[in-house]
CSV table of C-alpha atoms and ligand atoms in Angstrom, one decimal:
chain,number,residue,atom,x,y,z
V,1,MET,CA,-71.7,14.9,-163.8
V,2,ALA,CA,-71.4,18.6,-163.5
V,3,ASN,CA,-69.3,20.1,-160.7
V,4,LYS,CA,-71.9,21.9,-158.7
V,5,VAL,CA,-70.7,24.1,-155.8
V,6,LEU,CA,-72.7,26.2,-153.4
V,7,ILE,CA,-70.8,28.9,-151.4
V,8,LYS,CA,-73.3,29.9,-148.8
V,9,ASN,CA,-73.9,32.4,-146.0
V,10,ALA,CA,-71.2,34.9,-146.9
V,11,ASN,CA,-71.4,38.1,-144.8
V,12,GLN,CA,-70.4,40.1,-147.9
V,13,ILE,CA,-69.9,39.4,-151.5
V,14,VAL,CA,-68.0,42.1,-153.2
V,15,THR,CA,-69.0,41.5,-156.8
V,16,CYS,CA,-67.0,44.3,-158.6
V,17,SER,CA,-69.8,43.7,-161.1
V,18,GLY,CA,-69.3,44.8,-164.7
V,19,ASN,CA,-67.9,43.6,-168.0
V,20,LYS,CA,-65.6,46.5,-168.9
V,21,GLN,CA,-63.1,48.8,-167.2
V,22,LYS,CA,-64.4,51.1,-164.4
V,23,LYS,CA,-63.2,54.6,-165.1
V,24,GLY,CA,-62.6,57.6,-162.8
V,25,LYS,CA,-65.5,58.0,-160.2
V,26,ASP,CA,-66.9,54.5,-161.2
V,27,MET,CA,-63.9,53.0,-159.5
V,28,LYS,CA,-65.5,53.8,-156.1
V,29,GLU,CA,-68.3,51.3,-156.7
V,30,LEU,CA,-67.8,47.7,-155.6
V,31,HIS,CA,-71.4,46.4,-155.8
V,32,VAL,CA,-71.6,44.6,-152.5
V,33,ILE,CA,-74.3,42.1,-151.6
V,34,THR,CA,-74.7,41.2,-147.9
V,35,ASP,CA,-75.9,37.8,-146.6
V,36,ALA,CA,-75.1,36.3,-149.9
V,37,SER,CA,-74.4,33.0,-151.7
V,38,ILE,CA,-73.1,31.8,-155.0
V,39,ILE,CA,-73.9,28.8,-157.2
V,40,ILE,CA,-71.3,27.4,-159.5
V,41,HIS,CA,-71.8,24.9,-162.3
V,42,ASP,CA,-68.5,23.5,-163.5
V,43,ASN,CA,-66.2,26.5,-164.0
V,44,ILE,CA,-68.9,29.1,-164.4
V,45,ILE,CA,-70.8,31.3,-161.9
V,46,LYS,CA,-74.5,30.3,-162.3
V,47,LYS,CA,-76.1,32.6,-159.7
V,48,VAL,CA,-75.2,35.1,-157.1
V,49,GLY,CA,-77.5,36.8,-154.7
V,50,LYS,CA,-79.1,37.0,-151.3
V,51,THR,CA,-78.7,33.7,-149.4
V,52,ASN,CA,-82.5,33.4,-148.9
V,53,ASP,CA,-83.2,33.7,-152.6
V,54,ILE,CA,-80.5,31.3,-153.6
V,55,LEU,CA,-81.4,28.6,-151.1
V,56,LYS,CA,-85.1,28.8,-151.9
V,57,ASN,CA,-84.6,27.4,-155.4
V,58,ILE,CA,-82.1,24.5,-155.0
V,59,LYS,CA,-81.6,21.2,-153.2
V,60,GLU,CA,-78.5,21.6,-151.1
V,61,LYS,CA,-77.7,17.9,-151.3
V,62,ASP,CA,-77.0,18.2,-155.0
V,63,TYR,CA,-74.1,20.6,-154.3
V,64,LYS,CA,-70.6,20.6,-152.7
V,65,VAL,CA,-71.2,23.1,-150.0
V,66,ILE,CA,-68.7,25.6,-148.8
V,67,ASN,CA,-69.8,27.6,-145.7
V,68,ALA,CA,-68.6,31.2,-145.8
V,69,LYS,CA,-70.3,32.3,-142.6
V,70,ASP,CA,-68.7,35.5,-141.3
V,71,LYS,CA,-66.5,35.8,-144.4
V,72,CYS,CA,-66.1,38.3,-147.2
V,73,ILE,CA,-65.9,37.1,-150.8
V,74,THR,CA,-64.2,38.9,-153.7
V,75,PRO,CA,-63.4,38.0,-157.3
V,76,GLY,CA,-59.9,36.4,-157.7
V,77,PHE,CA,-57.1,38.9,-158.0
V,78,ILE,CA,-55.6,39.4,-161.4
V,79,ASP,CA,-51.9,40.2,-161.6
V,80,SER,CA,-51.9,42.0,-165.0
V,81,HIS,CA,-48.2,42.8,-165.3
V,82,THR,CA,-45.4,40.3,-164.4
V,83,HIS,CA,-42.2,39.0,-165.8
V,84,LEU,CA,-42.5,35.6,-164.1
V,85,VAL,CA,-40.5,33.4,-166.4
V,86,PHE,CA,-36.7,34.0,-166.1
V,87,GLY,CA,-33.5,32.3,-165.2
V,88,GLY,CA,-31.1,33.3,-162.4
V,89,TYR,CA,-31.5,36.0,-159.7
V,90,ARG,CA,-30.0,39.4,-159.0
V,91,ALA,CA,-29.8,39.7,-155.3
V,92,ASP,CA,-26.4,41.4,-155.7
V,93,GLU,CA,-28.1,44.3,-157.5
V,94,TYR,CA,-30.5,44.8,-154.6
V,95,ASN,CA,-27.4,45.3,-152.4
V,96,MET,CA,-25.8,47.7,-155.0
V,97,ARG,CA,-29.0,49.7,-155.0
V,98,LEU,CA,-29.0,49.9,-151.2
V,99,ALA,CA,-25.5,51.3,-151.5
V,100,GLY,CA,-26.7,54.0,-153.8
V,101,ALA,CA,-26.4,52.7,-157.4
V,102,SER,CA,-29.4,53.5,-159.6
V,103,TYR,CA,-31.4,50.9,-161.6
V,104,MET,CA,-30.3,52.6,-164.9
V,105,GLU,CA,-26.6,52.8,-163.8
V,106,ILE,CA,-26.6,49.0,-163.1
V,107,MET,CA,-28.2,48.4,-166.5
V,108,LYS,CA,-25.5,50.5,-168.2
V,109,GLN,CA,-22.8,48.5,-166.6
V,110,GLY,CA,-24.2,45.3,-168.2
V,111,GLY,CA,-26.3,44.2,-165.2
V,112,GLY,CA,-30.0,44.5,-165.0
V,113,ILE,CA,-32.1,43.1,-167.7
V,114,GLN,CA,-29.0,41.9,-169.6
V,115,SER,CA,-27.9,39.9,-166.6
V,116,THR,CA,-31.2,38.0,-166.4
V,117,THR,CA,-31.1,37.6,-170.2
V,118,ASN,CA,-27.7,35.8,-169.9
V,119,ALA,CA,-29.1,33.5,-167.2
V,120,THR,CA,-32.3,32.9,-169.2
V,121,LYS,CA,-30.4,31.9,-172.3
V,122,LYS,CA,-28.6,29.3,-170.3
V,123,ALA,CA,-31.7,27.8,-168.6
V,124,SER,CA,-33.5,24.9,-170.3
V,125,LEU,CA,-37.2,25.1,-171.1
V,126,ASP,CA,-37.8,22.6,-168.3
V,127,GLU,CA,-35.9,24.7,-165.8
V,128,LEU,CA,-37.9,27.8,-166.7
V,129,VAL,CA,-41.1,25.8,-166.3
V,130,GLU,CA,-40.0,24.4,-162.9
V,131,SER,CA,-39.2,27.8,-161.4
V,132,GLY,CA,-42.3,29.3,-163.0
V,133,LEU,CA,-44.5,26.7,-161.3
V,134,LYS,CA,-43.1,27.7,-157.9
V,135,ARG,CA,-43.8,31.4,-158.6
V,136,LEU,CA,-47.4,30.6,-159.8
V,137,ASP,CA,-48.0,28.6,-156.5
V,138,SER,CA,-46.8,31.6,-154.5
V,139,MET,CA,-49.1,33.9,-156.5
V,140,VAL,CA,-52.1,31.6,-155.8
V,141,SER,CA,-51.4,31.8,-152.1
V,142,PHE,CA,-52.0,35.6,-152.4
V,143,GLY,CA,-55.3,35.1,-154.2
V,144,VAL,CA,-54.2,35.5,-157.8
V,145,THR,CA,-56.2,33.5,-160.3
V,146,SER,CA,-55.1,35.0,-163.6
V,147,VAL,CA,-51.7,36.4,-164.5
V,148,GLU,CA,-50.1,38.2,-167.4
V,149,SER,CA,-46.5,37.1,-168.1
V,150,LYS,CA,-44.0,38.7,-170.5
V,151,SER,CA,-41.0,37.5,-172.4
V,152,GLY,CA,-38.1,39.9,-172.8
V,153,TYR,CA,-35.2,38.0,-171.2
V,154,GLY,CA,-34.1,36.5,-174.5
V,155,LEU,CA,-33.5,39.5,-176.8
V,156,ASP,CA,-32.8,36.9,-179.5
V,157,LEU,CA,-35.1,34.6,-181.5
V,158,ASP,CA,-34.5,31.3,-179.7
V,159,THR,CA,-34.7,32.5,-176.1
V,160,GLU,CA,-37.7,34.7,-176.6
V,161,ILE,CA,-39.5,31.7,-178.1
V,162,LYS,CA,-38.3,29.5,-175.3
V,163,GLN,CA,-39.7,31.9,-172.7
V,164,LEU,CA,-43.1,32.1,-174.5
V,165,LYS,CA,-43.2,28.3,-174.8
V,166,ALA,CA,-42.5,27.9,-171.1
V,167,MET,CA,-45.5,30.2,-170.4
V,168,LYS,CA,-47.6,28.1,-172.8
V,169,ARG,CA,-46.6,24.9,-170.9
V,170,LEU,CA,-47.3,26.6,-167.5
V,171,ASP,CA,-50.7,27.7,-168.7
V,172,GLU,CA,-51.4,24.0,-169.6
V,173,ILE,CA,-50.2,22.4,-166.4
V,174,HIS,CA,-51.1,24.9,-163.7
V,175,PRO,CA,-54.6,26.0,-162.8
V,176,MET,CA,-53.7,29.7,-163.2
V,177,ASP,CA,-54.7,31.3,-166.5
V,178,ILE,CA,-51.7,33.0,-168.1
V,179,SER,CA,-52.0,35.8,-170.7
V,180,LYS,CA,-48.8,35.9,-172.8
V,181,THR,CA,-47.0,39.0,-173.8
V,182,PHE,CA,-44.1,39.3,-176.3
V,183,LEU,CA,-41.6,41.8,-174.9
V,184,GLY,CA,-38.8,41.3,-177.3
V,185,ALA,CA,-37.9,45.0,-177.1
V,186,HIS,CA,-37.2,45.0,-173.4
V,187,ALA,CA,-33.5,46.2,-173.7
V,188,VAL,CA,-31.0,46.7,-176.4
V,189,PRO,CA,-28.6,43.7,-176.4
V,190,PRO,CA,-24.8,44.4,-176.4
V,191,GLU,CA,-24.5,43.3,-180.1
V,192,TYR,CA,-26.9,46.1,-181.1
V,193,LYS,CA,-25.4,48.7,-178.8
V,194,GLY,CA,-26.1,52.2,-180.2
V,195,ARG,CA,-28.3,50.6,-182.9
V,196,ALA,CA,-31.7,50.3,-181.1
V,197,ASP,CA,-33.4,51.1,-184.4
V,198,GLU,CA,-31.7,48.1,-186.1
V,199,PHE,CA,-32.7,45.9,-183.2
V,200,ILE,CA,-36.3,46.9,-183.6
V,201,ASP,CA,-36.1,46.0,-187.3
V,202,PHE,CA,-34.6,42.6,-186.4
V,203,ILE,CA,-37.5,42.0,-184.0
V,204,ILE,CA,-40.1,43.0,-186.6
V,205,GLU,CA,-38.6,41.0,-189.4
V,206,THR,CA,-37.3,37.9,-187.6
V,207,VAL,CA,-38.9,37.3,-184.1
V,208,LEU,CA,-42.4,38.8,-184.4
V,209,PRO,CA,-43.5,36.5,-187.3
V,210,GLU,CA,-42.3,33.4,-185.4
V,211,VAL,CA,-44.3,34.5,-182.3
V,212,THR,CA,-47.5,35.1,-184.2
V,213,ASN,CA,-47.2,32.2,-186.6
V,214,ASN,CA,-47.0,29.9,-183.6
V,215,ASN,CA,-49.7,31.7,-181.7
V,216,LEU,CA,-47.4,32.2,-178.7
V,217,ALA,CA,-48.6,35.7,-177.5
V,218,GLU,CA,-51.7,37.8,-177.3
V,219,PHE,CA,-49.9,41.2,-176.6
V,220,CYS,CA,-46.8,43.0,-177.7
V,221,ASP,CA,-45.1,45.2,-175.1
V,222,VAL,CA,-42.0,47.5,-175.3
V,223,PHE,CA,-39.8,49.3,-172.8
V,224,CYS,CA,-40.4,52.8,-174.2
V,225,GLU,CA,-37.8,54.8,-172.2
V,226,LYS,CA,-35.0,57.2,-172.6
V,227,ASN,CA,-31.8,55.3,-173.5
V,228,VAL,CA,-33.8,52.2,-174.3
V,229,PHE,CA,-36.5,52.5,-177.1
V,230,SER,CA,-37.7,55.9,-178.3
V,231,VAL,CA,-41.4,56.7,-179.0
V,232,GLU,CA,-40.7,56.4,-182.7
V,233,GLU,CA,-39.1,52.9,-182.3
V,234,SER,CA,-41.9,51.8,-180.0
V,235,ARG,CA,-44.6,53.0,-182.4
V,236,LYS,CA,-43.0,51.2,-185.3
V,237,LEU,CA,-42.8,47.9,-183.4
V,238,LEU,CA,-46.3,48.1,-181.9
V,239,LYS,CA,-47.9,48.9,-185.2
V,240,ALA,CA,-46.1,46.1,-186.9
V,241,ALA,CA,-47.3,43.8,-184.1
V,242,GLN,CA,-50.9,45.1,-184.4
V,243,LYS,CA,-50.8,44.2,-188.1
V,244,LEU,CA,-50.0,40.6,-187.1
V,245,GLY,CA,-52.9,40.6,-184.6
V,246,LEU,CA,-51.1,41.4,-181.3
V,247,LYS,CA,-52.7,44.0,-179.0
V,248,SER,CA,-50.4,46.7,-177.6
V,249,LYS,CA,-49.0,47.3,-174.1
V,250,LEU,CA,-46.3,49.7,-173.1
V,251,HIS,CA,-43.8,50.2,-170.3
V,252,ALA,CA,-44.4,53.9,-170.5
V,253,ASP,CA,-42.8,57.0,-168.8
V,254,GLU,CA,-41.3,54.9,-166.0
V,255,ILE,CA,-38.1,56.8,-165.4
V,256,VAL,CA,-38.1,59.7,-167.8
V,257,ARG,CA,-41.1,61.5,-169.4
V,258,ILE,CA,-40.8,60.9,-173.1
V,259,GLY,CA,-44.4,60.7,-174.2
V,260,GLY,CA,-45.2,57.0,-173.6
V,261,ALA,CA,-48.7,57.7,-172.3
V,262,GLU,CA,-49.4,59.8,-175.4
V,263,LEU,CA,-48.2,57.0,-177.7
V,264,ALA,CA,-50.4,54.5,-175.8
V,265,ALA,CA,-53.5,56.6,-176.5
V,266,GLU,CA,-52.5,57.3,-180.1
V,267,ILE,CA,-52.2,53.6,-181.1
V,268,GLY,CA,-55.1,52.4,-179.0
V,269,ALA,CA,-53.1,50.3,-176.5
V,270,ILE,CA,-55.0,48.1,-174.1
V,271,SER,CA,-52.8,49.4,-171.2
V,272,ALA,CA,-49.9,51.7,-170.5
V,273,ASP,CA,-47.9,50.6,-167.4
V,274,HIS,CA,-45.7,52.3,-164.7
V,275,LEU,CA,-46.5,55.9,-165.7
V,276,LEU,CA,-44.5,57.4,-162.8
V,277,ARG,CA,-43.6,60.4,-165.0
V,278,ALA,CA,-46.6,60.5,-167.4
V,279,SER,CA,-47.7,64.0,-168.4
V,280,ASP,CA,-51.1,65.5,-167.6
V,281,GLU,CA,-51.9,65.6,-171.3
V,282,GLY,CA,-50.9,61.9,-171.8
V,283,ILE,CA,-53.1,60.8,-169.0
V,284,LYS,CA,-56.1,62.8,-170.3
V,285,LEU,CA,-55.6,61.2,-173.7
V,286,MET,CA,-55.4,57.7,-172.2
V,287,ALA,CA,-58.7,58.4,-170.4
V,288,LYS,CA,-60.3,59.5,-173.7
V,289,GLU,CA,-59.1,56.4,-175.5
V,290,ASP,CA,-59.9,53.9,-172.8
V,291,VAL,CA,-56.3,52.9,-172.2
V,292,VAL,CA,-56.0,51.2,-168.8
V,293,ALA,CA,-53.3,52.8,-166.6
V,294,THR,CA,-51.6,49.9,-164.9
V,295,LEU,CA,-49.7,51.1,-161.8
V,296,LEU,CA,-47.0,49.1,-160.2
V,297,PRO,CA,-46.3,50.6,-156.8
V,298,GLY,CA,-44.0,47.7,-155.8
V,299,THR,CA,-41.5,48.9,-158.4
V,300,ALA,CA,-41.6,52.5,-157.2
V,301,PHE,CA,-41.2,51.2,-153.6
V,302,SER,CA,-38.3,48.9,-154.5
V,303,LEU,CA,-36.5,51.5,-156.6
V,304,LYS,CA,-37.2,54.3,-154.1
V,305,GLU,CA,-38.9,56.3,-156.8
V,306,GLU,CA,-42.0,58.5,-156.4
V,307,TYR,CA,-45.3,56.7,-156.8
V,308,ALA,CA,-47.4,57.2,-159.9
V,309,ARG,CA,-50.0,59.9,-159.5
V,310,ALA,CA,-52.9,57.5,-158.9
V,311,ARG,CA,-55.2,60.2,-157.6
V,312,TYR,CA,-54.6,62.5,-160.6
V,313,ILE,CA,-55.0,59.6,-163.0
V,314,ILE,CA,-58.3,58.4,-161.5
V,315,ASP,CA,-59.6,62.0,-161.1
V,316,SER,CA,-58.8,62.5,-164.8
V,317,GLY,CA,-61.3,59.8,-165.6
V,318,CYS,CA,-58.9,57.0,-166.3
V,319,ALA,CA,-59.3,53.3,-165.3
V,320,VAL,CA,-56.5,52.2,-163.0
V,321,ALA,CA,-55.3,48.7,-162.6
V,322,LEU,CA,-52.7,47.6,-160.0
V,323,ALA,CA,-50.1,44.8,-160.5
V,324,THR,CA,-46.9,43.5,-158.9
V,325,ASP,CA,-44.5,43.8,-161.9
V,326,MET,CA,-43.0,40.7,-160.4
V,327,ASN,CA,-39.5,40.4,-162.0
V,328,PRO,CA,-36.0,39.5,-160.8
V,329,GLY,CA,-34.7,43.1,-160.9
V,330,SER,CA,-36.8,46.2,-160.2
V,331,CYS,CA,-39.4,44.3,-158.0
V,332,PHE,CA,-39.0,40.8,-157.0
V,333,THR,CA,-42.3,40.1,-155.3
V,334,GLU,CA,-45.5,38.2,-155.8
V,335,SER,CA,-47.1,39.9,-152.8
V,336,ILE,CA,-50.5,41.4,-153.5
V,337,PRO,CA,-50.8,42.5,-149.8
V,338,LEU,CA,-47.7,44.7,-150.4
V,339,ILE,CA,-49.3,46.3,-153.4
V,340,ILE,CA,-52.6,46.8,-151.5
V,341,ALA,CA,-50.7,48.5,-148.7
V,342,LEU,CA,-48.8,50.8,-151.0
V,343,ALA,CA,-51.8,51.8,-153.0
V,344,THR,CA,-53.9,52.6,-150.0
V,345,LEU,CA,-51.3,54.2,-147.8
V,346,TYR,CA,-49.0,56.0,-150.4
V,347,MET,CA,-51.1,56.5,-153.5
V,348,ASN,CA,-54.2,57.6,-151.7
V,349,MET,CA,-56.4,55.1,-153.4
V,350,SER,CA,-59.5,54.1,-151.5
V,351,ILE,CA,-60.1,50.5,-150.5
V,352,GLU,CA,-62.8,50.3,-153.1
V,353,GLU,CA,-60.6,51.7,-155.9
V,354,THR,CA,-57.8,49.3,-154.9
V,355,ILE,CA,-60.1,46.2,-155.1
V,356,ASN,CA,-61.5,47.3,-158.4
V,357,ALA,CA,-57.9,47.9,-159.6
V,358,LEU,CA,-57.0,44.3,-158.8
V,359,THR,CA,-60.1,42.7,-160.2
V,360,ILE,CA,-62.3,44.1,-163.0
V,361,ASN,CA,-59.8,46.8,-164.1
V,362,ALA,CA,-57.0,44.3,-164.1
V,363,ALA,CA,-59.1,42.0,-166.2
V,364,ALA,CA,-59.6,44.9,-168.6
V,365,ALA,CA,-55.8,45.5,-168.7
V,366,ILE,CA,-55.5,42.0,-170.2
V,367,ASP,CA,-58.6,42.4,-172.3
V,368,ARG,CA,-60.6,39.7,-170.4
V,369,ALA,CA,-63.2,41.9,-168.6
V,370,LYS,CA,-66.0,40.0,-170.3
V,371,GLU,CA,-64.9,36.6,-168.8
V,372,ILE,CA,-63.2,37.4,-165.4
V,373,GLY,CA,-62.7,40.1,-162.9
V,374,SER,CA,-66.1,40.2,-161.3
V,375,ILE,CA,-68.6,37.9,-159.6
V,376,ASP,CA,-71.3,38.0,-162.2
V,377,GLU,CA,-73.5,35.3,-163.7
V,378,GLY,CA,-71.8,33.7,-166.7
V,379,LYS,CA,-68.3,34.6,-165.7
V,380,LYS,CA,-65.6,32.2,-164.7
V,381,ALA,CA,-65.8,31.0,-161.1
V,382,ASP,CA,-62.6,32.6,-159.9
V,383,ILE,CA,-63.4,33.5,-156.4
V,384,LEU,CA,-61.6,34.3,-153.1
V,385,ILE,CA,-63.0,33.6,-149.6
V,386,HIS,CA,-61.3,36.0,-147.1
V,387,GLU,CA,-60.9,35.1,-143.5
V,388,PHE,CA,-62.6,38.3,-142.3
V,389,PRO,CA,-66.3,39.5,-142.5
V,390,THR,CA,-65.8,42.7,-144.6
V,391,TYR,CA,-63.5,44.0,-147.3
V,392,ASN,CA,-62.3,46.7,-145.0
V,393,TYR,CA,-60.0,44.1,-143.4
V,394,ILE,CA,-58.2,43.4,-146.6
V,395,PRO,CA,-55.8,46.4,-146.4
V,396,TYR,CA,-56.1,46.7,-142.7
V,397,HIS,CA,-54.1,43.5,-142.1
V,398,ILE,CA,-51.1,45.2,-143.4
V,399,GLY,CA,-48.8,43.2,-145.6
V,400,VAL,CA,-50.6,39.9,-144.7
V,401,SER,CA,-52.8,38.0,-147.0
V,402,THR,CA,-56.4,37.7,-145.8
V,403,VAL,CA,-57.1,35.0,-148.4
V,404,GLU,CA,-58.4,31.8,-146.9
V,405,LYS,CA,-59.6,29.9,-149.9
V,406,VAL,CA,-58.9,30.3,-153.6
V,407,ILE,CA,-61.5,28.9,-156.0
V,408,LYS,CA,-60.3,28.7,-159.6
V,409,ASP,CA,-62.6,27.5,-162.4
V,410,GLY,CA,-65.0,26.3,-159.7
V,411,LYS,CA,-62.4,24.2,-157.8
V,412,VAL,CA,-60.6,25.0,-154.5
V,413,ILE,CA,-56.9,25.2,-155.4
V,414,PHE,CA,-55.7,26.8,-152.1
V,415,ASP,CA,-56.9,26.5,-148.6
V,416,LYS,CA,-55.0,28.2,-145.8
V,417,ASN,CA,-56.3,25.8,-143.2
V,418,LYS,CA,-55.4,22.6,-145.1
V,419,ASP,CA,-51.9,21.3,-145.8
V,420,GLU,CA,-52.6,20.7,-149.4
V,421,ALA,CA,-54.9,22.2,-152.0
V,422,TYR,CA,-57.7,19.8,-153.0
V,423,ALA,CA,-59.9,19.6,-156.0
I,1,NIG,O1,-41.2,46.6,-165.5
I,1,NIG,N1,-38.8,48.4,-166.8
I,1,NIG,C1,-38.5,47.4,-167.4
I,1,NIG,N2,-38.8,46.2,-167.1
I,1,NIG,C2,-39.1,45.7,-165.8
I,1,NIG,C3,-37.8,45.4,-165.0
I,1,NIG,C4,-37.1,44.2,-165.6
I,1,NIG,C5,-35.9,43.8,-164.9
I,1,NIG,O2,-35.2,44.7,-164.2
I,1,NIG,O3,-35.5,42.7,-165.0
I,1,NIG,C6,-40.0,46.6,-165.1
I,1,NIG,O4,-39.7,47.3,-164.1
I,2,FE,FE1,-42.5,45.4,-166.1
């Protein structure tokens, strides 16, 4: 029998309606329905509208009913940039940074990404899955229903593949949907020191075919940064990956402005991420080419860097997505409430822009805007019930999650008021 669910009597349903990225001024529009209800059949949204209209046409007894009186409903949040599968931790580096060391200094001394790479090499596939599961559960508690996850802590054939296989397993056993990104060019490993170009060739010739032949990733990403991979090296890798069917993403202009945003536009990337130092020209080109600007304020906060110029980027007509960048180094957090606080208080994004950036635009940043990211008929039933009556409360409860229930694929997978999630 079909799983039929009625969510009724919501004070507000914030639909974020649409099936593509919302650019510039369009990010202000949330498409709110008041006194509203939703019907779900199996894992799909069948109908959304005014409670009166919805209830007129159905027999309530045929449905599992969730009463959302005095609540606000939004689409599930999508965390479109994370590094959630890794071995070991780097709490010591947090301390070093508090004492004044910079992220790049720590990386040059063999810490940073290399340190996590060493630990990830040692971890078994099962260990990576086990720690990944805990992080996914934590994400769900903040209302995340889909997540993007990158490799990049292998920097060799076997470990990159092991990370991607761990993600595949996680996707199979956890309700969360995981979009997989190959980030083999995340750092230059010690054996290739001073030979980043040769490392890129190694990835293109040896690792990339293994990834695509086994269908282990949808995207290819690269850390396009001064003293890591140049624009030329990044272009070469991403184009080779495109030929094998992988869509492009970039860590672009995070620490030094080297033209990452321009490259993203040139090669038709799905998203360019970080962008703390992106040029005006680069941003305008991204707007023109529909490249989503994925901003990661948690990382700027944690590294005590200036925030990306969200206002300028939106006012230039770009689509902005927000994500945690959850990783063991530059930003160890799954906290969506932290991201919401930083976006609204320090990046001057409005509440409406912030919610679109975590839903429909985040869906666009993983090329899924036709299936998720909004409460529209025919989309996946990935839905949050918040414990307050309007969306204004979401940032107002600073640093605290307002999410009361998480509905994923039509099933309740998190309930704040119950000890255990139920299906
Ligand atoms: O997005 N910038 C490069 N990569 C990650 C950090 C990874 C790490 O430090 O482990 C980032 O910030
Ligand atoms: Fe990242």
